[in-house]
Amino acid sequence: MSTMAASAHVAPVEPRSRSVKALSAVNFFLADVRDGLGPFLGIFLIGQGWSTATIGVVMTIGGIAGMLATTPLGALADASKAKRFMVGFCAALVIIASLAILFVPTLTFVAASQIATGIAGAAIGPAVAGLTLGLVGQKGLAPQLGRNEAWNHGGNVFAAAGAGFFGYEFGLTAVFILMTAMAAGSIIAVLMIRPGDIDHDAARGIEKKAGQDADAPSGFSVLWKSTPLLILAATLMLFHFGNGAMLPLLGQQVATQAENSTAPAKGGTTDTADAGGKADAATTLPPGQSKPGQPAAQPVSQPSSLQSLLSDPVSYTAATVIIAQLTMIPIALLAAGFAGRRGYFLLLVAALVALPVRGLIAGLWPSPYALIPVQMLDGVGAGLLGVAVPGLVARMLKGTGHINAGLGAVMTVQGVGASLSPAIAGVIVSHYGFSAAYLTLAGFAVCGLAIWLVSMKKVAAACAGD
């Protein structure tokens, strides 16, 4: 009898364990879906003859759409029990929107695509956060956030490596095909999460007491009455103002250099005829050879395989993503353990410090090899924030029933910075060059760090360790 009772007690654990594993798969496949084409969009559009300023404006339109939709969609994730459907539907929407760019790369279609992608990405974040909290609860949240982020970054490495290889071999069309496959994988994975394993009260932050019904959600005014939440939102707005355009600019810089290197020289004299009406024979000689009677020309150095890859915009962009994501995997796992012991304050400080240093390196070292330290620092910042932000919001709004709406509100405010960043950076590049844009973006991140440090006492309680 006792054996049967023990079996009955253990039985429910297995299905939930399988659902948690499926959640990891969801995060893996969503890595290439949540942000749409991401930095590859700029590469594709430059190849279509677009300017960096126009690309920045289109990306800003998508960012604003996502920004406006995030808070209502977060509230929907709180109230709805169809969180799995939200994730699957948005994954399909991103694919349809991205494929539209491939076949109809006009300003209208690209803008509409970015709006759809922005709204879908705004819904996926709170929905996945709700699924996570509903499956593991507050006590298991920090370690599960670390695992979520590790799987997500692993998916990004896989997708970026695939995009770099297939894009280099077959062109940018391969990137669209890979994204479609990843989206299909995310839909299958989310369907493997059992609906009965999700505690929808816990998913929105409502606490249950033994023998009592769950408390009713508080009013939405809690979102703007929470001082720590407002400070966090303002800090992240400035961070993403500096971060939003950094990675796209790296890819656009290489793409612009590639376009300029293949463009015919303007105003050159090598193709003009001489006084006798005959063209200069030197213009027809192969590289490394000289005219008879002239000193021998220096042999033309052949670029190495690494240099060839770094000069290719698609491969370069893939490399930036891979380096960052490989860094994020251990950082996210370490951040989860650190948050459980020491809290979230120092995690956010470290993330905020990484971005200005990243901007300085990118702005002062105009070399393709700068992508290594620049993107490692990106991995540090994003890996820390991926664990710290959802964990902080869950603590700040614990018991209110509006955790996902609060996360959506924070994402909305940070979206102001992220959506304006590409447009402003694009204008700066047009007038002053890429280096000035990188340094300007770094300055915004410094302002965010200052706000967070000054507000230390007001956020201390929410940032404390367990």
Coordinates of C-alpha atoms in Angstrom, one line a residue:
M1 CA 0.0 0.0 0.0
S2 CA 2.8 2.4 0.9
T3 CA 4.5 1.5 -2.4
M4 CA 1.3 2.4 -4.3
A5 CA 1.0 5.7 -2.4
A6 CA 4.7 6.5 -3.1
S7 CA 4.1 5.8 -6.8
A8 CA 1.1 8.0 -6.8
H9 CA 3.1 10.7 -5.2
V10 CA 6.0 10.5 -7.7
A11 CA 3.9 10.1 -10.8
P12 CA 3.0 13.8 -11.4
V13 CA 6.7 14.8 -11.3
E14 CA 7.7 13.0 -14.5
P15 CA 5.3 14.8 -16.9
R16 CA 6.3 18.2 -15.5
S17 CA 10.0 17.3 -15.9
R18 CA 9.3 16.5 -19.5
S19 CA 7.5 19.8 -19.9
V20 CA 10.5 21.7 -18.5
K21 CA 12.8 19.9 -21.0
A22 CA 10.4 20.9 -23.7
L23 CA 10.7 24.5 -22.5
S24 CA 14.4 24.3 -23.0
A25 CA 13.8 23.2 -26.6
V26 CA 11.4 26.1 -27.1
N27 CA 14.1 28.5 -26.0
F28 CA 16.6 26.8 -28.3
F29 CA 14.5 27.1 -31.4
L30 CA 13.1 30.5 -30.6
A31 CA 16.6 31.9 -30.7
D32 CA 16.5 32.5 -34.4
V33 CA 12.8 33.5 -34.4
R34 CA 12.2 36.1 -31.7
D35 CA 14.2 38.9 -33.4
G36 CA 13.4 38.0 -37.0
L37 CA 16.3 38.5 -39.4
G38 CA 18.1 40.6 -36.8
P39 CA 21.5 41.9 -38.1
F40 CA 21.1 40.0 -41.3
L41 CA 18.3 42.3 -42.3
G42 CA 20.7 45.2 -42.7
I43 CA 23.1 43.1 -44.8
F44 CA 20.2 42.0 -47.1
L45 CA 18.9 45.5 -47.6
I46 CA 22.3 47.1 -48.3
G47 CA 22.6 44.5 -51.0
Q48 CA 19.3 45.8 -52.4
G49 CA 20.7 49.3 -52.6
W50 CA 19.3 50.7 -49.3
S51 CA 21.2 53.4 -47.3
T52 CA 22.1 52.9 -43.6
A53 CA 19.8 55.8 -42.7
T54 CA 16.7 54.2 -44.4
I55 CA 17.5 50.8 -42.8
G56 CA 17.7 52.5 -39.4
V57 CA 14.3 54.1 -39.9
V58 CA 12.6 50.9 -41.0
M59 CA 14.1 49.0 -38.0
T60 CA 12.9 51.9 -35.8
I61 CA 9.3 51.5 -37.1
G62 CA 9.4 47.8 -36.1
G63 CA 10.8 48.6 -32.7
I64 CA 8.1 51.2 -32.0
A65 CA 5.4 48.7 -33.0
G66 CA 6.8 46.1 -30.6
M67 CA 7.2 48.8 -27.9
L68 CA 3.6 49.8 -28.1
A69 CA 2.4 46.2 -28.0
T70 CA 4.5 44.8 -25.3
T71 CA 2.6 45.9 -22.2
P72 CA -0.8 44.9 -23.4
L73 CA 0.6 41.6 -24.6
G74 CA 2.2 41.1 -21.2
A75 CA -1.2 41.6 -19.6
L76 CA -2.6 39.1 -22.1
A77 CA 0.1 36.6 -21.0
D78 CA -1.0 37.1 -17.4
A79 CA -4.7 36.6 -18.1
S80 CA -4.6 33.9 -20.8
K81 CA -4.2 30.2 -20.3
A82 CA -3.2 29.9 -24.0
K83 CA 0.4 30.9 -23.5
R84 CA 1.6 27.9 -25.7
F85 CA -0.6 29.2 -28.5
M86 CA 0.8 32.7 -28.2
V87 CA 4.3 31.4 -28.7
G88 CA 3.5 29.1 -31.7
F89 CA 1.3 31.8 -33.4
C90 CA 4.0 34.4 -33.1
A91 CA 6.7 32.1 -34.4
A92 CA 4.6 31.5 -37.5
L93 CA 4.0 35.2 -37.9
V94 CA 7.7 36.0 -37.8
I95 CA 8.4 33.6 -40.6
I96 CA 5.6 34.9 -42.8
A97 CA 6.8 38.5 -42.2
S98 CA 10.4 37.7 -43.0
L99 CA 9.7 35.7 -46.1
A100 CA 7.7 38.7 -47.4
I101 CA 11.0 40.7 -47.4
L102 CA 12.7 38.1 -49.5
F103 CA 10.2 38.2 -52.2
V104 CA 9.1 41.8 -52.1
P105 CA 11.9 44.0 -50.6
T106 CA 10.0 47.3 -51.1
L107 CA 9.8 50.0 -48.4
T108 CA 6.2 49.3 -47.7
F109 CA 6.6 45.5 -47.3
V110 CA 9.7 45.8 -45.3
A111 CA 8.1 48.3 -42.9
A112 CA 5.0 46.1 -42.6
S113 CA 7.3 43.1 -42.0
Q114 CA 9.2 44.8 -39.2
I115 CA 5.9 45.9 -37.6
A116 CA 4.7 42.3 -37.5
T117 CA 8.0 41.0 -36.3
G118 CA 8.2 43.6 -33.6
I119 CA 4.7 42.7 -32.3
A120 CA 5.4 39.0 -32.4
G121 CA 8.7 39.4 -30.5
A122 CA 6.9 41.5 -27.9
A123 CA 4.4 38.7 -27.3
I124 CA 7.0 35.9 -27.1
G125 CA 9.0 37.4 -24.3
P126 CA 6.2 37.6 -21.7
A127 CA 4.6 34.3 -22.9
V128 CA 7.9 32.4 -22.4
A129 CA 8.4 34.1 -19.0
G130 CA 4.9 33.1 -17.9
L131 CA 5.5 29.5 -19.1
T132 CA 8.7 29.4 -17.1
L133 CA 7.2 30.8 -13.9
G134 CA 4.1 28.5 -14.3
L135 CA 6.3 25.4 -14.6
V136 CA 8.9 26.0 -11.9
G137 CA 7.5 28.7 -9.5
Q138 CA 9.3 31.5 -7.8
K139 CA 11.8 29.2 -6.0
G140 CA 13.0 27.5 -9.1
L141 CA 12.9 30.7 -11.3
A142 CA 16.6 31.9 -11.1
P143 CA 18.2 28.5 -12.0
Q144 CA 15.6 27.9 -14.7
L145 CA 16.2 31.4 -16.2
G146 CA 19.8 30.5 -16.4
R147 CA 19.0 27.3 -18.3
N148 CA 16.5 29.1 -20.5
E149 CA 19.2 31.6 -21.5
A150 CA 21.9 29.0 -22.0
W151 CA 19.6 27.0 -24.4
N152 CA 18.5 30.2 -26.1
H153 CA 22.1 31.3 -26.7
G154 CA 23.0 27.8 -27.8
G155 CA 20.2 28.0 -30.4
N156 CA 21.6 31.4 -31.5
V157 CA 25.1 29.8 -32.0
F158 CA 23.6 27.0 -34.0
A159 CA 21.5 29.4 -36.1
A160 CA 24.3 31.9 -36.7
A161 CA 26.8 29.1 -37.6
G162 CA 24.3 27.7 -40.1
A163 CA 23.5 31.2 -41.5
G164 CA 27.2 32.0 -41.8
F165 CA 28.0 28.7 -43.6
F166 CA 25.0 28.4 -45.9
G167 CA 24.9 32.2 -46.5
Y168 CA 28.5 32.1 -47.5
E169 CA 27.9 29.1 -49.8
F170 CA 24.5 29.9 -51.2
G171 CA 23.7 33.5 -50.4
L172 CA 21.3 35.2 -48.0
T173 CA 18.3 33.2 -49.1
A174 CA 19.7 30.3 -47.0
V175 CA 19.2 32.5 -43.9
F176 CA 15.5 32.8 -44.6
I177 CA 15.2 29.0 -45.1
L178 CA 17.1 28.3 -41.8
M179 CA 14.8 30.7 -39.9
T180 CA 11.8 28.8 -41.2
A181 CA 13.2 25.5 -40.0
M182 CA 13.9 26.9 -36.6
A183 CA 10.4 28.4 -36.3
A184 CA 8.9 25.0 -37.1
G185 CA 11.0 23.4 -34.4
S186 CA 9.8 26.0 -31.8
I187 CA 6.2 25.2 -32.7
I188 CA 6.7 21.5 -32.2
A189 CA 8.6 22.0 -28.9
V190 CA 5.9 24.3 -27.4
L191 CA 3.2 21.7 -28.2
M192 CA 5.2 19.2 -26.1
I193 CA 4.6 21.2 -23.0
R194 CA 1.6 19.7 -21.2
P195 CA -1.1 22.3 -20.4
G196 CA -1.8 20.6 -17.1
D197 CA 1.8 21.2 -15.9
I198 CA 1.4 25.0 -16.1
D199 CA 0.2 26.7 -12.9
H200 CA -1.4 29.8 -14.4
D201 CA -1.7 31.6 -11.0
A202 CA 2.0 31.1 -10.3
A203 CA 2.7 32.2 -13.9
R204 CA 1.3 35.6 -13.2
G205 CA 2.8 36.0 -9.7
I206 CA -0.3 35.2 -7.5
E207 CA 0.6 33.4 -4.3
K208 CA -1.5 30.6 -2.9
K209 CA -1.8 29.8 0.8
A210 CA -2.5 26.3 2.0
G211 CA -6.2 25.6 2.1
Q212 CA -7.1 29.0 0.6
D213 CA -8.0 30.2 -2.8
A214 CA -5.5 32.3 -4.7
D215 CA -5.6 36.0 -4.1
A216 CA -7.2 38.3 -6.7
P217 CA -4.8 40.3 -8.8
S218 CA -4.1 43.8 -7.7
G219 CA -4.9 46.9 -9.9
F220 CA -2.7 47.8 -12.8
S221 CA -1.7 51.0 -11.0
V222 CA 0.9 48.8 -9.2
L223 CA 3.0 49.0 -12.3
W224 CA 3.6 52.8 -12.1
K225 CA 3.6 52.9 -8.3
S226 CA 6.5 50.6 -8.0
T227 CA 9.6 52.8 -7.7
P228 CA 12.1 50.0 -8.2
L229 CA 10.3 48.9 -11.4
L230 CA 10.4 52.5 -12.8
I231 CA 14.1 52.7 -12.0
L232 CA 14.8 49.4 -13.7
A233 CA 12.9 50.5 -16.8
A234 CA 14.7 53.8 -17.1
T235 CA 18.1 52.1 -16.7
L236 CA 17.3 49.5 -19.4
M237 CA 16.0 52.2 -21.7
L238 CA 19.3 53.9 -21.7
F239 CA 21.2 50.6 -22.0
H240 CA 19.2 49.6 -25.1
F241 CA 19.6 53.0 -26.5
G242 CA 23.3 52.3 -26.6
N243 CA 23.0 48.6 -27.4
G244 CA 20.2 48.5 -30.0
A245 CA 22.2 49.6 -33.1
M246 CA 25.6 48.2 -32.1
L247 CA 25.4 44.8 -33.7
P248 CA 23.6 45.9 -36.9
L249 CA 26.2 48.6 -37.4
L250 CA 29.0 46.1 -37.3
G251 CA 27.4 44.2 -40.1
Q252 CA 26.5 47.3 -42.1
Q253 CA 30.0 48.6 -41.7
V254 CA 31.5 45.5 -43.4
A255 CA 28.7 45.5 -46.0
T256 CA 29.4 49.1 -46.9
Q257 CA 33.2 48.5 -47.1
A258 CA 32.5 45.5 -49.4
E259 CA 30.2 47.6 -51.6
N260 CA 32.8 50.4 -51.8
S261 CA 35.7 48.0 -52.6
T262 CA 33.8 46.6 -55.6
A263 CA 32.5 49.9 -56.9
P264 CA 34.3 51.4 -60.0
A265 CA 36.6 54.3 -59.2
K266 CA 35.3 57.7 -59.9
G267 CA 37.4 60.4 -61.7
G268 CA 40.3 58.0 -62.2
T269 CA 42.8 58.6 -65.0
T270 CA 44.0 55.1 -65.5
D271 CA 41.4 54.4 -68.2
T272 CA 42.0 57.6 -70.2
A273 CA 43.6 57.6 -73.6
D274 CA 47.1 59.0 -74.1
A275 CA 48.0 61.8 -76.5
G276 CA 48.2 59.5 -79.4
G277 CA 44.7 58.2 -78.8
K278 CA 45.8 54.8 -77.5
A279 CA 44.7 53.5 -74.1
D280 CA 47.3 53.2 -71.4
A281 CA 48.5 49.6 -71.7
A282 CA 49.0 49.4 -67.9
T283 CA 45.3 49.3 -67.4
T284 CA 45.1 45.9 -69.2
L285 CA 47.9 44.2 -67.4
P286 CA 47.2 41.6 -64.8
P287 CA 47.7 42.6 -61.1
G288 CA 51.4 42.3 -60.1
Q289 CA 52.8 42.8 -63.6
S290 CA 54.4 46.0 -65.0
K291 CA 55.0 47.6 -68.4
P292 CA 58.2 46.8 -70.3
G293 CA 61.1 49.1 -69.1
Q294 CA 59.4 49.8 -65.7
P295 CA 60.5 48.4 -62.4
A296 CA 58.8 45.1 -61.5
A297 CA 55.6 45.6 -59.5
Q298 CA 55.2 44.1 -56.1
P299 CA 53.4 40.8 -56.0
V300 CA 49.8 41.0 -55.0
S301 CA 49.2 39.5 -51.6
Q302 CA 46.4 37.0 -51.5
P303 CA 44.0 37.3 -48.5
S304 CA 43.9 34.5 -46.0
S305 CA 40.8 32.4 -45.5
L306 CA 40.1 34.3 -42.3
Q307 CA 40.4 37.6 -44.0
S308 CA 38.1 36.4 -46.8
L309 CA 35.5 35.4 -44.2
L310 CA 35.8 38.7 -42.3
S311 CA 35.3 40.7 -45.6
D312 CA 32.1 38.8 -46.4
P313 CA 29.2 40.6 -44.7
V314 CA 27.1 37.5 -44.1
S315 CA 30.0 35.5 -42.6
Y316 CA 31.1 38.5 -40.6
T317 CA 27.7 39.1 -39.1
A318 CA 27.4 35.4 -38.3
A319 CA 30.8 35.5 -36.6
T320 CA 29.6 38.5 -34.4
V321 CA 26.6 36.5 -33.3
I322 CA 28.5 33.3 -32.6
I323 CA 31.1 34.9 -30.5
A324 CA 28.5 36.8 -28.4
Q325 CA 26.3 33.7 -28.0
L326 CA 29.1 31.4 -27.0
T327 CA 30.0 33.9 -24.3
M328 CA 26.5 34.2 -23.1
I329 CA 26.0 30.5 -22.4
P330 CA 28.5 30.2 -19.4
I331 CA 27.7 33.8 -18.3
A332 CA 24.0 33.0 -18.0
L333 CA 24.6 29.8 -16.0
L334 CA 27.0 31.6 -13.7
A335 CA 24.6 34.5 -13.3
A336 CA 21.8 32.2 -12.2
G337 CA 23.9 30.8 -9.4
F338 CA 25.2 34.2 -8.4
A339 CA 21.7 35.7 -8.3
G340 CA 20.6 32.9 -5.9
R341 CA 23.5 33.7 -3.5
R342 CA 24.1 37.5 -3.9
G343 CA 21.1 38.9 -5.7
Y344 CA 20.8 40.9 -8.9
F345 CA 22.3 44.3 -8.2
L346 CA 25.9 43.5 -9.2
L347 CA 24.7 41.5 -12.2
L348 CA 23.1 44.6 -13.6
V349 CA 26.1 46.7 -12.8
A350 CA 28.4 44.3 -14.7
A351 CA 26.1 44.3 -17.7
L352 CA 25.9 48.1 -17.8
V353 CA 29.7 48.5 -17.6
A354 CA 30.3 46.0 -20.4
L355 CA 28.4 48.1 -23.0
P356 CA 30.4 51.4 -22.8
V357 CA 33.7 49.4 -23.0
R358 CA 32.3 47.6 -26.0
G359 CA 31.4 50.9 -27.7
L360 CA 34.9 52.3 -27.1
I361 CA 36.6 49.4 -28.6
A362 CA 34.3 49.4 -31.7
G363 CA 34.7 53.2 -32.1
L364 CA 38.5 53.4 -31.6
W365 CA 39.6 50.2 -33.3
P366 CA 38.3 50.2 -36.9
S367 CA 39.3 46.6 -37.6
P368 CA 37.3 43.5 -38.5
Y369 CA 39.3 41.7 -35.7
A370 CA 37.6 44.1 -33.2
L371 CA 34.6 41.9 -33.4
I372 CA 36.2 39.4 -30.9
P373 CA 36.4 41.6 -27.8
V374 CA 33.3 43.7 -28.9
Q375 CA 31.1 40.7 -29.2
M376 CA 32.5 38.9 -26.1
L377 CA 31.4 42.0 -24.1
D378 CA 28.0 41.8 -25.8
G379 CA 27.8 38.3 -24.6
V380 CA 28.6 39.3 -21.0
G381 CA 26.0 42.1 -21.0
A382 CA 23.2 40.1 -22.7
G383 CA 23.9 37.0 -20.7
L384 CA 23.6 38.8 -17.4
L385 CA 20.5 40.8 -18.4
G386 CA 18.7 37.7 -19.6
V387 CA 18.8 36.3 -16.1
A388 CA 18.6 39.5 -14.1
V389 CA 15.7 41.3 -15.7
P390 CA 12.9 38.7 -15.5
G391 CA 14.1 37.7 -12.0
L392 CA 14.1 41.3 -10.8
V393 CA 10.6 41.9 -12.2
A394 CA 9.3 38.7 -10.6
R395 CA 10.6 39.9 -7.2
M396 CA 9.4 43.5 -7.6
L397 CA 5.8 42.4 -8.5
K398 CA 5.6 39.2 -6.4
G399 CA 2.0 38.7 -5.2
T400 CA 0.5 41.3 -7.5
G401 CA -0.7 39.0 -10.3
H402 CA 0.9 41.3 -12.9
I403 CA 4.4 39.9 -13.3
N404 CA 4.2 39.4 -17.1
A405 CA 2.5 42.8 -17.6
G406 CA 5.2 44.3 -15.5
L407 CA 7.8 42.6 -17.6
G408 CA 6.0 43.9 -20.7
A409 CA 6.0 47.4 -19.3
V410 CA 9.8 47.2 -18.7
M411 CA 10.3 45.9 -22.2
T412 CA 8.1 48.7 -23.5
V413 CA 10.2 51.4 -21.9
Q414 CA 13.5 49.8 -22.9
G415 CA 12.0 49.5 -26.4
V416 CA 12.0 53.3 -26.6
G417 CA 15.7 53.2 -26.5
A418 CA 16.1 50.1 -28.7
S419 CA 13.7 51.4 -31.4
L420 CA 15.3 54.9 -31.5
S421 CA 18.9 53.6 -31.5
P422 CA 19.1 52.4 -35.1
A423 CA 17.6 55.5 -36.6
I424 CA 19.8 57.9 -34.6
A425 CA 22.9 55.7 -35.2
G426 CA 22.1 55.6 -38.9
V427 CA 22.0 59.4 -39.1
I428 CA 25.2 59.7 -37.2
V429 CA 26.9 57.3 -39.5
S430 CA 25.7 59.3 -42.5
H431 CA 27.2 62.5 -41.2
Y432 CA 30.1 61.6 -39.1
G433 CA 31.0 57.9 -39.7
F434 CA 30.8 54.6 -37.9
S435 CA 33.3 55.4 -35.1
A436 CA 31.3 58.5 -34.0
A437 CA 28.2 56.4 -33.8
Y438 CA 29.8 53.7 -31.7
L439 CA 31.1 56.3 -29.2
T440 CA 27.7 58.0 -29.0
L441 CA 26.0 54.7 -28.2
A442 CA 28.5 54.0 -25.5
G443 CA 27.7 57.4 -23.9
F444 CA 24.0 56.4 -23.5
A445 CA 25.0 53.3 -21.6
V446 CA 27.1 55.3 -19.2
C447 CA 24.0 57.4 -18.3
G448 CA 22.1 54.2 -17.6
L449 CA 24.9 52.9 -15.3
A450 CA 24.8 56.3 -13.4
I451 CA 21.0 56.0 -12.8
W452 CA 21.3 52.4 -11.4
L453 CA 24.2 53.3 -9.1
V454 CA 22.5 56.4 -7.7
S455 CA 19.3 54.4 -7.0
M456 CA 21.1 51.6 -5.2
K457 CA 19.2 52.1 -1.9
K458 CA 15.7 52.2 -3.6
V459 CA 16.2 48.9 -5.4
A460 CA 18.2 47.1 -2.7
A461 CA 15.3 45.1 -1.3
A462 CA 14.3 43.7 -4.7
C463 CA 17.9 42.9 -5.6
A464 CA 18.8 41.0 -2.5
G465 CA 19.8 37.4 -2.6
D466 CA 17.7 34.5 -1.3

